[in-house]
Short mmCIF file of C-alpha atoms in Angstrom, two decimals:
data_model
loop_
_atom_site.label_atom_id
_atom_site.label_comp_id
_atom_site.label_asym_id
_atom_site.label_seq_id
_atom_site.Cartn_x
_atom_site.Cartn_y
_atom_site.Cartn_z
CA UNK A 1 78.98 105.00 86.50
CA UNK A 2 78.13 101.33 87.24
CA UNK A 3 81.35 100.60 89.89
CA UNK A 4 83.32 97.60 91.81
CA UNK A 5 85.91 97.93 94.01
CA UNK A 6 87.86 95.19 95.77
CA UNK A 7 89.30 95.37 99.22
CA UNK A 8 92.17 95.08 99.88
CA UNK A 9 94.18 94.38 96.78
CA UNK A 10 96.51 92.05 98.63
CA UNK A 11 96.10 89.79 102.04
CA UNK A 12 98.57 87.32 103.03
CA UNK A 13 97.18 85.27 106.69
CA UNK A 14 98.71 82.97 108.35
CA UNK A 15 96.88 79.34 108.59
CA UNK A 16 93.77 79.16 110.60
CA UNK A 17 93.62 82.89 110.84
CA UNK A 18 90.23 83.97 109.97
CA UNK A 19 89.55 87.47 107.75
CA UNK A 20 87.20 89.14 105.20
CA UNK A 21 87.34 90.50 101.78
CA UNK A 22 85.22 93.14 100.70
CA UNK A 23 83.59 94.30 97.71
CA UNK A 24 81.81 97.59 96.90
CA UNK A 25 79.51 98.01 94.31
CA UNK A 26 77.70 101.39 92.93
CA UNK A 27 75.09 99.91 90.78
CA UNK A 28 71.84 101.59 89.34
CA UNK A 29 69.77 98.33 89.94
CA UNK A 30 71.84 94.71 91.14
CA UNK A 31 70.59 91.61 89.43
CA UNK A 32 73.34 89.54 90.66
CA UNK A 33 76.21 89.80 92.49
CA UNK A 34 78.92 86.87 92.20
CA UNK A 35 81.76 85.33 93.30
CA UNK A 36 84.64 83.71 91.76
CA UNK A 37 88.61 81.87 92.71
CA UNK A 38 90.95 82.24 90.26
CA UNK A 39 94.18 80.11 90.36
CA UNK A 40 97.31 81.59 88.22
CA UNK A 41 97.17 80.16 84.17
CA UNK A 42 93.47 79.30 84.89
CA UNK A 43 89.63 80.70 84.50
CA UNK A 44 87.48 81.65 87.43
CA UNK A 45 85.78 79.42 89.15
CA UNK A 46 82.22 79.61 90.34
CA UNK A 47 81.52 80.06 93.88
CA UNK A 48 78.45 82.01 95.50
CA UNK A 49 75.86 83.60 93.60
CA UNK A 50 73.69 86.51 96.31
CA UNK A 51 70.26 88.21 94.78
CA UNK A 52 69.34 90.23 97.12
CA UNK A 53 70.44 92.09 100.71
CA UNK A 54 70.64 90.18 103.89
CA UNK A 55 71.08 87.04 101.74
CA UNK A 56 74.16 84.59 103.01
CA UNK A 57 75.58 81.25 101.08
CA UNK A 58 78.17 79.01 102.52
CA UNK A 59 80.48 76.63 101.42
CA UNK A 60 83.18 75.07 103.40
CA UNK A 61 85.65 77.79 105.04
CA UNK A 62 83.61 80.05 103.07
CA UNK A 63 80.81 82.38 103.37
CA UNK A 64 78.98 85.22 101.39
CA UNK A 65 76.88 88.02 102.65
CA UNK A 66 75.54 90.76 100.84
CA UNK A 67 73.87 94.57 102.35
CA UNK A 68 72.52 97.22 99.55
CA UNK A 69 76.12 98.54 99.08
CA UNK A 70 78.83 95.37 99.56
CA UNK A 71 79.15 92.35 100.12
CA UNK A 72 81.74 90.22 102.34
CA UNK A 73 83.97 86.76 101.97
CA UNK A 74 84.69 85.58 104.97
CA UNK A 75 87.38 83.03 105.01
CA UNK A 76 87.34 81.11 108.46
CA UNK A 77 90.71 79.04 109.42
CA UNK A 78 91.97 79.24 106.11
CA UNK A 79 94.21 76.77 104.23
CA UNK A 80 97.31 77.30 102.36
CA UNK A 81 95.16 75.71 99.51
CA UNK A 82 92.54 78.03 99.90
CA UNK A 83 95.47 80.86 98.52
CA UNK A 84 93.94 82.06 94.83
CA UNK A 85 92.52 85.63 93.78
CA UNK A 86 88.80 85.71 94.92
CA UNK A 87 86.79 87.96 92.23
CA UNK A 88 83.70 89.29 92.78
CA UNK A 89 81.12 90.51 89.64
CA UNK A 90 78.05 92.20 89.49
CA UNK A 91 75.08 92.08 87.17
CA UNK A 92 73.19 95.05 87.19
CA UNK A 93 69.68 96.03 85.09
CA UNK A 94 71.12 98.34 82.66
CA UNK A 95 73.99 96.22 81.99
CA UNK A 96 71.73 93.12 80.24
CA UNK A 97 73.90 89.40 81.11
CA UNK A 98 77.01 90.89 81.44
CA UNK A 99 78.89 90.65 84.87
CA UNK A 100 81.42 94.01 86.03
CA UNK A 101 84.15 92.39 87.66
CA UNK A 102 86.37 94.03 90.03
CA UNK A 103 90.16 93.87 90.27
CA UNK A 104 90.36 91.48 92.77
CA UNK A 105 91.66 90.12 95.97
CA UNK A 106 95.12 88.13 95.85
CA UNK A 107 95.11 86.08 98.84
CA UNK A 108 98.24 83.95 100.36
CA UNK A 109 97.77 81.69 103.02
CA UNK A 110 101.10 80.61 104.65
CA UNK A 111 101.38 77.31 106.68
CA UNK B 1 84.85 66.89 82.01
CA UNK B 2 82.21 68.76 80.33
CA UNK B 3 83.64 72.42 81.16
CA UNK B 4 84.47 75.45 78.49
CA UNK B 5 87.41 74.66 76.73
CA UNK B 6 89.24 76.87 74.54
CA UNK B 7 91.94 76.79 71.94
CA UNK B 8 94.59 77.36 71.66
CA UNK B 9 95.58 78.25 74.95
CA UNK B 10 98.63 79.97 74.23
CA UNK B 11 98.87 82.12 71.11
CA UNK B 12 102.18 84.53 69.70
CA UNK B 13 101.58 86.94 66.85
CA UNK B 14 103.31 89.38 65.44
CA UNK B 15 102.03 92.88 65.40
CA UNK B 16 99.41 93.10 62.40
CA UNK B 17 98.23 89.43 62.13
CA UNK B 18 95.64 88.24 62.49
CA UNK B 19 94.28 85.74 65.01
CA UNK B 20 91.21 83.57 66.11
CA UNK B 21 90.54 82.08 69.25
CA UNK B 22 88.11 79.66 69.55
CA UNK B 23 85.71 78.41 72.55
CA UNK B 24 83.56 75.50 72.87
CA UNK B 25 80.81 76.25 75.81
CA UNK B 26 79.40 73.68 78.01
CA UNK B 27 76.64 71.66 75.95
CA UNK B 28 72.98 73.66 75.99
CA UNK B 29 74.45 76.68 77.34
CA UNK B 30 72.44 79.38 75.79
CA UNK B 31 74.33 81.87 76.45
CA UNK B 32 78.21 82.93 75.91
CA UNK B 33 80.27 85.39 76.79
CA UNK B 34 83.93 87.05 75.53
CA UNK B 35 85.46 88.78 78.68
CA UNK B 36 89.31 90.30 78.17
CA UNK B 37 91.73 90.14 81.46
CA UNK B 38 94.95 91.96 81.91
CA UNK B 39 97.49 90.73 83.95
CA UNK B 40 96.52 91.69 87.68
CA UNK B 41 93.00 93.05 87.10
CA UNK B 42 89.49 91.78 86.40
CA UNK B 43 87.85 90.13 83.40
CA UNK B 44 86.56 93.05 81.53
CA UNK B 45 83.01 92.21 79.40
CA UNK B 46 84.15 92.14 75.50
CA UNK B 47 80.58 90.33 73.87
CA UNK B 48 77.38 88.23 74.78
CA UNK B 49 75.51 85.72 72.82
CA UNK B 50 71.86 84.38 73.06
CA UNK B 51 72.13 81.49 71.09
CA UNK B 52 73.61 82.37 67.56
CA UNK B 53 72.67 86.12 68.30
CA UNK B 54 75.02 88.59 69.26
CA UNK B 55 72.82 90.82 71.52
CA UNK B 56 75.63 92.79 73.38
CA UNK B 57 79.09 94.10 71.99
CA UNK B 58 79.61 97.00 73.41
CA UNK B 59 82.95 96.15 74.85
CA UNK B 60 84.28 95.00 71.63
CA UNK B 61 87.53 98.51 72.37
CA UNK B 62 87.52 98.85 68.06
CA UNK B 63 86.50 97.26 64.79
CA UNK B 64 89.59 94.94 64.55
CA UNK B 65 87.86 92.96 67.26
CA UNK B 66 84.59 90.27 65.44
CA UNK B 67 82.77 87.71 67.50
CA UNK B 68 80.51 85.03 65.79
CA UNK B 69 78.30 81.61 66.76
CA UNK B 70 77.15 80.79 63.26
CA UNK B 71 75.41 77.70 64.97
CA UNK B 72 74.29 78.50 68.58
CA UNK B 73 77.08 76.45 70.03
CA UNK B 74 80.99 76.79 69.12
CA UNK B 75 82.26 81.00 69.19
CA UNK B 76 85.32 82.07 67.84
CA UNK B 77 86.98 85.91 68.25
CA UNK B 78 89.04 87.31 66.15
CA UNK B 79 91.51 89.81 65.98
CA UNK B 80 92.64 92.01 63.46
CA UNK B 81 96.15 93.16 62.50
CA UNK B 82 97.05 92.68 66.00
CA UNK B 83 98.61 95.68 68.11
CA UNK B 84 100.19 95.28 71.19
CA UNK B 85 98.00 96.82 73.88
CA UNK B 86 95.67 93.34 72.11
CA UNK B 87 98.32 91.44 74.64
CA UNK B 88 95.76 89.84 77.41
CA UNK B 89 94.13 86.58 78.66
CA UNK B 90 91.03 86.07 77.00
CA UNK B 91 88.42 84.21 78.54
CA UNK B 92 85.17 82.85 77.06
CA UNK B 93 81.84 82.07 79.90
CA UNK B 94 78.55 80.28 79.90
CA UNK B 95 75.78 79.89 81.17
CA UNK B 96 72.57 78.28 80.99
CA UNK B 97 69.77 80.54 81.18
CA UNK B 98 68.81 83.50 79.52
CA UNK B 99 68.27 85.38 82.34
CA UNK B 100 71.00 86.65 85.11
CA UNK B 101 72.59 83.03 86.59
CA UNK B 102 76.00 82.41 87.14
CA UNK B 103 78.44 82.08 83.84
CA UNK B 104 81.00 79.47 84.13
CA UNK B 105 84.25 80.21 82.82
CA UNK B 106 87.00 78.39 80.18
CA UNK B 107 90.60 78.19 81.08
CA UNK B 108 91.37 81.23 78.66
CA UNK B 109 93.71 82.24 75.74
CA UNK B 110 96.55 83.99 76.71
CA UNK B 111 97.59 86.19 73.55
CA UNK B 112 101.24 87.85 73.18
CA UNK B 113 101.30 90.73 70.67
CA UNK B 114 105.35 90.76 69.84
#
């Protein structure tokens, strides 16, 4: 069965404090794999798109990397601001356009 | 902007009516997509478009659940004689091309199921 699991569930970090989310994927064939923010009351937000293993995509405090089994979001001296739940989705051959989301990663940034 | 919006964004029924929820995707987006999210987990895939057709519904969880795009563009779900466990955030994506690319997401519907 076509799988995504989020690590950990929860992270709270103190500002400036660097860490990584993970996400695991068991996948018959990847197409895609994606990630999103999500702020409370809203829809989530595009961030990184990754295609294939050993790829890497930054944007500000953020970066994406992606092996055959996982990929990481590493959040370097976070903000308080940068406090959302960062989703990650997968697109996978047998699964056609649709994306497999996993449950997520609330994190909280305190000043 | 020019993002997904969707109406309404805040919908109460009582158990057995029925509702629609309506999404407008971002102009030329090909495709569209119904994802379900309950609270504290993941959007979970419902139904894809490809223009007006509906190539993928095999989340829709029964028959109370029909998705349509008459005209390529506008989508609208509906619901059924609503039951509670239909209590969720529904979100509507989309995206530009037809193959895999990143789906851009409306600001959802919650729904309440009294």
């Amino acid at each position: 069965e076509d799988q995504v699991t989020q690590s950990p569930e929860a992270l709270r970090l103190q500002e400036g404090e660097s860490s990584s989310l993970n996400c695991s994927y068991t996948v018959s064939g990847l197409r895609g794999l994606f990630w999103y923010r999500q702020d409370p009351g809203k829809g989530p937000e595009f961030l990184f798109t990754l295609y294939s293993a050993g790829e890497e995509k930054e944007k500000e405090r953020l970066k994406a990397t992606l092996t055959k089994k996982e990929s990481f979001l590493h959040i370097t001296a976070p903000k308080p601001e940068d406090s959302a739940t960062y989703l990650c989705a997968v697109a996978f051959f047998q699964g056609a356009q649709k994306l497999v989301f996993g449950q997520g990663t609330r994190l909280t940034i305190n000043p | 902007g020019a993002g997904v919006s969707q109406s309404p964004r805040y919908k109460v029924a009582k158990r057995g009516q029925d509702v629609a929820l309506r999404c407008d995707p971002i102009s030329g987006h090909v495709s569209l997509f119904w994802y379900q999210q309950a609270l504290g987990q993941g959007p979970e895939f419902l139904t894809y478009f490809q223009n007006e057709a509906q190539l993928d519904k095999s989340g829709l969880p029964s028959d109370r659940f029909f998705a349509e795009r008459p005209e390529g563009s506008v989508s609208t779900l509906k619901i059924q004689r609503t039951q509670q466990e239909d209590s969720a955030v529904y979100l509507c994506a989309s995206s530009l091309a037809v193959l895999v690319a990143e789906q851009f997401f409306g600001p959802g519907t919650r729904l309440t199921v009294l």
